[in-house]
Amino acid sequence: MTITDIIMLAATLIIWSLLIVNMILVIAGYIYYLRTDPKDPPELNEEEAPFVTIMVPAHNEGIVIVKTVEALLNFNFPRDKYEIIVINDNSSDNSAELLNNLGKEYPDRNLHVINTDNITGGKGKSNALNIGFKQAKGEVIAIYDADNTPEPNALRYLVAELVNSEEYGAVVGKFRTRNKETNILTKFINVETLAFQWMAQAGRFQLFKLCTIPGTNFIVRRSIIEEIGGWDDKALAEDTEISFRIYMMGYKIKFQPKAVTWEQEPQTLSVWFRQRTRWVKGNIYVIVKNAKLLFDPKARKIRFDILYFLSIYFLLMTSLVLSDVFLVLSVSGYAHTNLQGFSNSLWGLAVILFIFSTFLSISTEKGEMNLRNIGVISLMYVTYSQMWLVVAAYGMFMYIKENVFHKQTATKWYKTERFK
């Protein structure tokens, strides 16, 4: 067996091991979906409902902020039991004017706006949340991104889960793609959101009672934020980072798919690339920060997640790069392996499993189970998935460059461009 054969065999085994893990998560997620009765929502005793502070960190969000705040004001939740704090963080657009007009339009509602400048704010989402938290009155804290339009019952479902069980430190909902019909990229993102984000959440919760807080549409106990000292200003993926800290405190995080928010996704490749690069850098930061917990007996609950993220961002990425390189070299005649036929057969089977598992995942949503989406998923495998590989490699390179060689300490907003 040549060195080329050994490398190909190792890469194939790693890819297939993680493919099997993801298949198991999809199946478990589908079981969780079947067990979740849409006609049996969690009950909330309005008289005993806790006071909730909804925080919306916003930086130059004039295009979307009005629609978001109006959706929050229309929650099916007792009006005297929640407040909204919008942290308009060092914005240079018309956000302040728009938010001021909303305050005049809804004078009898608990709507508060914090306008910061480049001295008090302008240091990123985590810092904006810490600013808002200082003025928050709620015993429960809810977070929504500035481009979100949650459904009326979203907050009600989240809070009901939290008050009905003291073992939960946080409850997370599901998010959907609001602009999925705009172009082929948003169609890809819609599928990705359903198959690789919410279904993976459902699978991990079904198997391990584990899930990760997303950046939006979640609630957390105020006492937890106070105990951990707020959000980590250096964490780009503040959601994943705070999830690990909650589990280390002995709490669980519940996934409630009935609590739905609709968000605007990137409509151009450049915006998508910048957003996903930030995600990769943020998750690598969390992985590096928490890798030592693999050997901590108290971290048993989150060991799977740490290993999963390590495998995805390091082992899988390396294996896919090697596999793609050898495929190109083999087709062009510059390399040869005795395992080529074996590898090609497994690659073909992987494509079939990818299409099947992805289609199974999106079939849980009304209107998504159609032949057109089979074509979208097939095209997604050879285009969008490869784009993610480029993003992961670039994000890792930028993380090493910024944190190893340049030791970047300043934090800032990584703004995702919005579209009308």
Short mmCIF file of N, CA, C and O in Angstrom, two decimals, residues 244-334:
data_model
loop_
_atom_site.label_atom_id
_atom_site.label_comp_id
_atom_site.label_asym_id
_atom_site.label_seq_id
_atom_site.Cartn_x
_atom_site.Cartn_y
_atom_site.Cartn_z
N PHE A 244 -21.77 26.49 26.34
CA PHE A 244 -20.86 25.67 27.12
C PHE A 244 -20.84 26.09 28.59
O PHE A 244 -20.80 25.26 29.49
N ARG A 245 -20.89 27.39 28.82
CA ARG A 245 -20.84 27.88 30.20
C ARG A 245 -22.11 27.50 30.97
O ARG A 245 -22.06 27.22 32.17
N ILE A 246 -23.24 27.50 30.29
CA ILE A 246 -24.50 27.10 30.94
C ILE A 246 -24.45 25.63 31.34
O ILE A 246 -24.84 25.26 32.46
N TYR A 247 -23.95 24.78 30.45
CA TYR A 247 -23.86 23.36 30.78
C TYR A 247 -22.89 23.11 31.93
O TYR A 247 -23.12 22.25 32.78
N MET A 248 -21.79 23.87 31.97
CA MET A 248 -20.82 23.71 33.05
C MET A 248 -21.41 24.12 34.41
O MET A 248 -20.90 23.72 35.46
N MET A 249 -22.47 24.91 34.40
CA MET A 249 -23.14 25.31 35.64
C MET A 249 -24.14 24.25 36.10
O MET A 249 -24.76 24.40 37.17
N GLY A 250 -24.34 23.21 35.29
CA GLY A 250 -25.24 22.13 35.68
C GLY A 250 -26.64 22.21 35.10
O GLY A 250 -27.48 21.35 35.36
N TYR A 251 -26.90 23.25 34.30
CA TYR A 251 -28.20 23.40 33.66
C TYR A 251 -28.26 22.63 32.33
O TYR A 251 -27.22 22.26 31.76
N LYS A 252 -29.47 22.45 31.84
CA LYS A 252 -29.69 21.93 30.50
C LYS A 252 -30.27 23.04 29.62
O LYS A 252 -30.74 24.06 30.14
N ILE A 253 -30.24 22.84 28.32
CA ILE A 253 -30.82 23.78 27.36
C ILE A 253 -31.88 23.04 26.55
O ILE A 253 -31.58 21.99 25.97
N LYS A 254 -33.08 23.56 26.53
CA LYS A 254 -34.19 22.88 25.84
C LYS A 254 -34.35 23.44 24.43
O LYS A 254 -34.25 24.65 24.21
N PHE A 255 -34.64 22.56 23.48
CA PHE A 255 -34.95 22.97 22.11
C PHE A 255 -36.46 22.88 21.91
O PHE A 255 -37.05 21.81 22.08
N GLN A 256 -37.08 24.00 21.55
CA GLN A 256 -38.53 24.05 21.34
C GLN A 256 -38.79 24.52 19.90
O GLN A 256 -38.80 25.73 19.62
N PRO A 257 -39.00 23.59 18.96
CA PRO A 257 -39.17 23.95 17.55
C PRO A 257 -40.45 24.71 17.22
O PRO A 257 -40.58 25.26 16.13
N LYS A 258 -41.42 24.75 18.16
CA LYS A 258 -42.64 25.51 17.90
C LYS A 258 -42.39 27.02 17.97
O LYS A 258 -43.15 27.81 17.42
N ALA A 259 -41.33 27.41 18.67
CA ALA A 259 -40.99 28.84 18.79
C ALA A 259 -40.18 29.24 17.56
O ALA A 259 -38.98 29.02 17.49
N VAL A 260 -40.84 29.84 16.59
CA VAL A 260 -40.23 30.10 15.28
C VAL A 260 -40.00 31.58 15.06
O VAL A 260 -40.86 32.42 15.37
N THR A 261 -38.83 31.91 14.53
CA THR A 261 -38.57 33.26 14.05
C THR A 261 -38.11 33.18 12.60
O THR A 261 -37.49 32.19 12.19
N TRP A 262 -38.43 34.21 11.83
CA TRP A 262 -38.03 34.29 10.43
C TRP A 262 -36.95 35.35 10.31
O TRP A 262 -37.11 36.46 10.81
N GLU A 263 -35.84 35.01 9.66
CA GLU A 263 -34.75 35.96 9.55
C GLU A 263 -34.30 36.13 8.11
O GLU A 263 -34.48 35.25 7.27
N GLN A 264 -33.71 37.28 7.86
CA GLN A 264 -33.20 37.56 6.51
C GLN A 264 -31.80 37.00 6.37
O GLN A 264 -30.93 37.26 7.20
N GLU A 265 -31.58 36.22 5.32
CA GLU A 265 -30.28 35.61 5.07
C GLU A 265 -29.54 36.35 3.96
O GLU A 265 -30.15 37.09 3.17
N PRO A 266 -28.20 36.17 3.88
CA PRO A 266 -27.43 36.84 2.82
C PRO A 266 -27.94 36.50 1.43
O PRO A 266 -28.31 35.36 1.15
N GLN A 267 -27.97 37.51 0.57
CA GLN A 267 -28.46 37.33 -0.80
C GLN A 267 -27.35 37.38 -1.84
O GLN A 267 -27.62 37.15 -3.03
N THR A 268 -26.14 37.69 -1.41
CA THR A 268 -25.00 37.70 -2.34
C THR A 268 -23.88 36.86 -1.75
O THR A 268 -23.77 36.70 -0.53
N LEU A 269 -23.01 36.35 -2.62
CA LEU A 269 -21.91 35.49 -2.17
C LEU A 269 -20.95 36.24 -1.26
O LEU A 269 -20.43 35.66 -0.30
N SER A 270 -20.68 37.50 -1.56
CA SER A 270 -19.73 38.25 -0.74
C SER A 270 -20.23 38.41 0.69
O SER A 270 -19.47 38.25 1.66
N VAL A 271 -21.53 38.73 0.85
CA VAL A 271 -22.10 38.88 2.19
C VAL A 271 -22.12 37.54 2.91
O VAL A 271 -21.78 37.44 4.09
N TRP A 272 -22.51 36.49 2.19
CA TRP A 272 -22.53 35.14 2.76
C TRP A 272 -21.13 34.73 3.22
O TRP A 272 -20.96 34.19 4.32
N PHE A 273 -20.13 34.98 2.38
CA PHE A 273 -18.77 34.57 2.69
C PHE A 273 -18.27 35.27 3.95
O PHE A 273 -17.66 34.63 4.83
N ARG A 274 -18.52 36.56 4.09
CA ARG A 274 -18.07 37.29 5.28
C ARG A 274 -18.77 36.79 6.53
O ARG A 274 -18.16 36.64 7.59
N GLN A 275 -20.09 36.55 6.42
CA GLN A 275 -20.85 36.08 7.59
C GLN A 275 -20.36 34.71 8.03
O GLN A 275 -20.10 34.47 9.22
N ARG A 276 -20.22 33.79 7.08
CA ARG A 276 -19.81 32.42 7.43
C ARG A 276 -18.37 32.38 7.92
O ARG A 276 -18.03 31.57 8.79
N THR A 277 -17.51 33.24 7.39
CA THR A 277 -16.14 33.31 7.90
C THR A 277 -16.13 33.71 9.36
O THR A 277 -15.37 33.18 10.18
N ARG A 278 -17.00 34.68 9.72
CA ARG A 278 -17.11 35.10 11.12
C ARG A 278 -17.57 33.93 11.98
O ARG A 278 -17.08 33.73 13.09
N TRP A 279 -18.54 33.15 11.49
CA TRP A 279 -19.01 31.98 12.23
C TRP A 279 -17.86 31.01 12.50
O TRP A 279 -17.71 30.50 13.61
N VAL A 280 -17.08 30.73 11.45
CA VAL A 280 -15.98 29.78 11.58
C VAL A 280 -14.97 30.28 12.61
O VAL A 280 -14.55 29.55 13.51
N LYS A 281 -14.55 31.55 12.47
CA LYS A 281 -13.59 32.12 13.41
C LYS A 281 -14.13 32.08 14.84
O LYS A 281 -13.40 31.76 15.80
N GLY A 282 -15.41 32.39 14.98
CA GLY A 282 -16.02 32.40 16.31
C GLY A 282 -16.07 31.02 16.93
O GLY A 282 -15.77 30.84 18.12
N ASN A 283 -16.43 30.02 16.14
CA ASN A 283 -16.50 28.65 16.66
C ASN A 283 -15.12 28.09 16.98
O ASN A 283 -14.96 27.34 17.95
N ILE A 284 -14.13 28.44 16.16
CA ILE A 284 -12.77 27.99 16.46
C ILE A 284 -12.29 28.60 17.78
O ILE A 284 -11.63 27.92 18.59
N TYR A 285 -12.62 29.86 18.01
CA TYR A 285 -12.27 30.51 19.27
C TYR A 285 -12.86 29.73 20.45
O TYR A 285 -12.18 29.47 21.45
N VAL A 286 -14.13 29.36 20.33
CA VAL A 286 -14.80 28.62 21.40
C VAL A 286 -14.17 27.24 21.58
O VAL A 286 -13.97 26.78 22.72
N ILE A 287 -13.84 26.57 20.47
CA ILE A 287 -13.23 25.24 20.54
C ILE A 287 -11.88 25.31 21.26
O ILE A 287 -11.59 24.52 22.16
N VAL A 288 -11.05 26.26 20.83
CA VAL A 288 -9.73 26.40 21.44
C VAL A 288 -9.85 26.75 22.92
O VAL A 288 -9.13 26.21 23.77
N LYS A 289 -10.77 27.65 23.25
CA LYS A 289 -10.97 28.08 24.63
C LYS A 289 -11.42 26.93 25.53
O LYS A 289 -11.04 26.85 26.71
N ASN A 290 -12.22 26.00 24.97
CA ASN A 290 -12.83 24.96 25.79
C ASN A 290 -12.26 23.56 25.55
O ASN A 290 -12.76 22.60 26.15
N ALA A 291 -11.25 23.43 24.71
CA ALA A 291 -10.68 22.11 24.40
C ALA A 291 -10.21 21.40 25.67
O ALA A 291 -10.31 20.17 25.79
N LYS A 292 -9.69 22.16 26.62
CA LYS A 292 -9.19 21.57 27.87
C LYS A 292 -10.29 20.87 28.66
O LYS A 292 -10.02 20.00 29.51
N LEU A 293 -11.55 21.22 28.39
CA LEU A 293 -12.66 20.62 29.12
C LEU A 293 -12.86 19.15 28.75
O LEU A 293 -13.57 18.43 29.46
N LEU A 294 -12.23 18.70 27.67
CA LEU A 294 -12.31 17.29 27.32
C LEU A 294 -11.79 16.40 28.44
O LEU A 294 -12.20 15.25 28.59
N PHE A 295 -10.89 16.95 29.24
CA PHE A 295 -10.26 16.18 30.32
C PHE A 295 -10.81 16.57 31.70
O PHE A 295 -10.27 16.16 32.72
N ASP A 296 -11.88 17.35 31.69
CA ASP A 296 -12.51 17.79 32.93
C ASP A 296 -13.72 16.90 33.22
O ASP A 296 -14.67 16.89 32.43
N PRO A 297 -13.71 16.14 34.33
CA PRO A 297 -14.85 15.26 34.64
C PRO A 297 -16.18 16.01 34.74
O PRO A 297 -17.23 15.45 34.46
N LYS A 298 -16.13 17.31 35.11
CA LYS A 298 -17.36 18.08 35.23
C LYS A 298 -17.97 18.44 33.88
O LYS A 298 -19.11 18.90 33.81
N ALA A 299 -17.19 18.27 32.80
CA ALA A 299 -17.64 18.68 31.46
C ALA A 299 -18.21 17.50 30.67
O ALA A 299 -18.29 17.55 29.44
N ARG A 300 -18.63 16.46 31.37
CA ARG A 300 -19.12 15.27 30.68
C ARG A 300 -20.28 15.58 29.73
O ARG A 300 -20.37 15.03 28.64
N LYS A 301 -21.14 16.53 30.12
CA LYS A 301 -22.33 16.83 29.33
C LYS A 301 -21.98 17.44 27.97
O LYS A 301 -22.73 17.27 27.00
N ILE A 302 -20.89 18.19 27.90
CA ILE A 302 -20.58 18.90 26.65
C ILE A 302 -19.43 18.25 25.89
O ILE A 302 -18.98 18.79 24.89
N ARG A 303 -18.97 17.08 26.36
CA ARG A 303 -17.84 16.42 25.69
C ARG A 303 -18.17 16.08 24.25
O ARG A 303 -17.33 16.22 23.35
N PHE A 304 -19.40 15.63 24.01
CA PHE A 304 -19.79 15.28 22.63
C PHE A 304 -19.68 16.50 21.72
O PHE A 304 -19.17 16.42 20.61
N ASP A 305 -20.20 17.65 22.21
CA ASP A 305 -20.17 18.85 21.38
C ASP A 305 -18.75 19.31 21.09
O ASP A 305 -18.44 19.73 19.96
N ILE A 306 -17.86 19.24 22.10
CA ILE A 306 -16.48 19.65 21.87
C ILE A 306 -15.82 18.75 20.84
O ILE A 306 -15.17 19.22 19.90
N LEU A 307 -16.01 17.44 20.99
CA LEU A 307 -15.44 16.49 20.02
C LEU A 307 -16.05 16.68 18.63
O LEU A 307 -15.36 16.60 17.62
N TYR A 308 -17.35 16.97 18.61
CA TYR A 308 -18.05 17.15 17.33
C TYR A 308 -17.50 18.37 16.60
O TYR A 308 -17.17 18.29 15.40
N PHE A 309 -17.37 19.50 17.30
CA PHE A 309 -16.83 20.71 16.67
C PHE A 309 -15.37 20.53 16.26
O PHE A 309 -14.94 20.98 15.20
N LEU A 310 -14.57 19.87 17.11
CA LEU A 310 -13.18 19.59 16.76
C LEU A 310 -13.10 18.76 15.49
O LEU A 310 -12.28 19.02 14.60
N SER A 311 -13.95 17.75 15.40
CA SER A 311 -13.95 16.86 14.23
C SER A 311 -14.37 17.60 12.96
O SER A 311 -13.76 17.44 11.90
N ILE A 312 -15.42 18.43 13.08
CA ILE A 312 -15.93 19.14 11.91
C ILE A 312 -14.91 20.14 11.38
O ILE A 312 -14.62 20.19 10.17
N TYR A 313 -14.34 20.94 12.28
CA TYR A 313 -13.47 22.04 11.84
C TYR A 313 -12.02 21.64 11.59
O TYR A 313 -11.29 22.39 10.95
N PHE A 314 -11.61 20.49 12.05
CA PHE A 314 -10.22 20.10 11.86
C PHE A 314 -10.10 18.80 11.05
O PHE A 314 -9.57 18.80 9.93
N LEU A 315 -10.64 17.69 11.57
CA LEU A 315 -10.50 16.41 10.87
C LEU A 315 -11.25 16.39 9.54
O LEU A 315 -10.70 16.03 8.50
N LEU A 316 -12.54 16.78 9.58
CA LEU A 316 -13.35 16.70 8.37
C LEU A 316 -12.83 17.66 7.30
O LEU A 316 -12.73 17.29 6.13
N MET A 317 -12.51 18.88 7.70
CA MET A 317 -12.02 19.85 6.72
C MET A 317 -10.75 19.36 6.04
O MET A 317 -10.62 19.41 4.82
N THR A 318 -9.80 18.85 6.83
CA THR A 318 -8.55 18.35 6.26
C THR A 318 -8.80 17.18 5.33
O THR A 318 -8.23 17.09 4.23
N SER A 319 -9.68 16.27 5.74
CA SER A 319 -9.97 15.08 4.93
C SER A 319 -10.64 15.45 3.61
O SER A 319 -10.33 14.89 2.56
N LEU A 320 -11.58 16.40 3.65
CA LEU A 320 -12.27 16.81 2.43
C LEU A 320 -11.32 17.52 1.47
O LEU A 320 -11.38 17.32 0.24
N VAL A 321 -10.40 18.34 2.00
CA VAL A 321 -9.42 19.01 1.15
C VAL A 321 -8.54 17.96 0.46
O VAL A 321 -8.31 18.03 -0.75
N LEU A 322 -8.04 17.00 1.24
CA LEU A 322 -7.20 15.95 0.66
C LEU A 322 -7.96 15.14 -0.38
O LEU A 322 -7.43 14.82 -1.45
N SER A 323 -9.20 14.81 -0.06
CA SER A 323 -10.02 14.03 -0.99
C SER A 323 -10.23 14.78 -2.30
O SER A 323 -10.11 14.20 -3.39
N ASP A 324 -10.55 16.07 -2.21
CA ASP A 324 -10.78 16.88 -3.42
C ASP A 324 -9.49 17.03 -4.23
O ASP A 324 -9.51 16.96 -5.47
N VAL A 325 -8.36 17.23 -3.53
CA VAL A 325 -7.08 17.38 -4.23
C VAL A 325 -6.73 16.11 -4.98
O VAL A 325 -6.34 16.14 -6.17
N PHE A 326 -6.86 14.95 -4.32
CA PHE A 326 -6.54 13.70 -4.98
C PHE A 326 -7.50 13.38 -6.12
O PHE A 326 -7.12 12.77 -7.12
N LEU A 327 -8.76 13.80 -5.98
CA LEU A 327 -9.72 13.59 -7.06
C LEU A 327 -9.30 14.37 -8.30
O LEU A 327 -9.30 13.83 -9.42
N VAL A 328 -8.92 15.63 -8.11
CA VAL A 328 -8.47 16.47 -9.24
C VAL A 328 -7.20 15.91 -9.85
O VAL A 328 -7.06 15.80 -11.08
N LEU A 329 -6.24 15.52 -9.01
CA LEU A 329 -4.97 14.97 -9.51
C LEU A 329 -5.18 13.66 -10.25
O LEU A 329 -4.54 13.38 -11.26
N SER A 330 -6.11 12.85 -9.74
CA SER A 330 -6.38 11.56 -10.38
C SER A 330 -7.03 11.74 -11.74
O SER A 330 -6.65 11.09 -12.73
N VAL A 331 -8.02 12.63 -11.81
CA VAL A 331 -8.71 12.89 -13.08
C VAL A 331 -7.75 13.46 -14.12
O VAL A 331 -7.82 13.13 -15.30
N SER A 332 -6.80 14.29 -13.65
CA SER A 332 -5.85 14.92 -14.57
C SER A 332 -4.66 14.03 -14.89
O SER A 332 -3.80 14.40 -15.70
N GLY A 333 -4.58 12.85 -14.24
CA GLY A 333 -3.51 11.90 -14.54
C GLY A 333 -2.22 12.12 -13.79
O GLY A 333 -1.21 11.45 -14.07
N TYR A 334 -2.21 13.01 -12.79
CA TYR A 334 -0.98 13.30 -12.05
C TYR A 334 -0.82 12.43 -10.80
O TYR A 334 0.22 12.45 -10.16
#
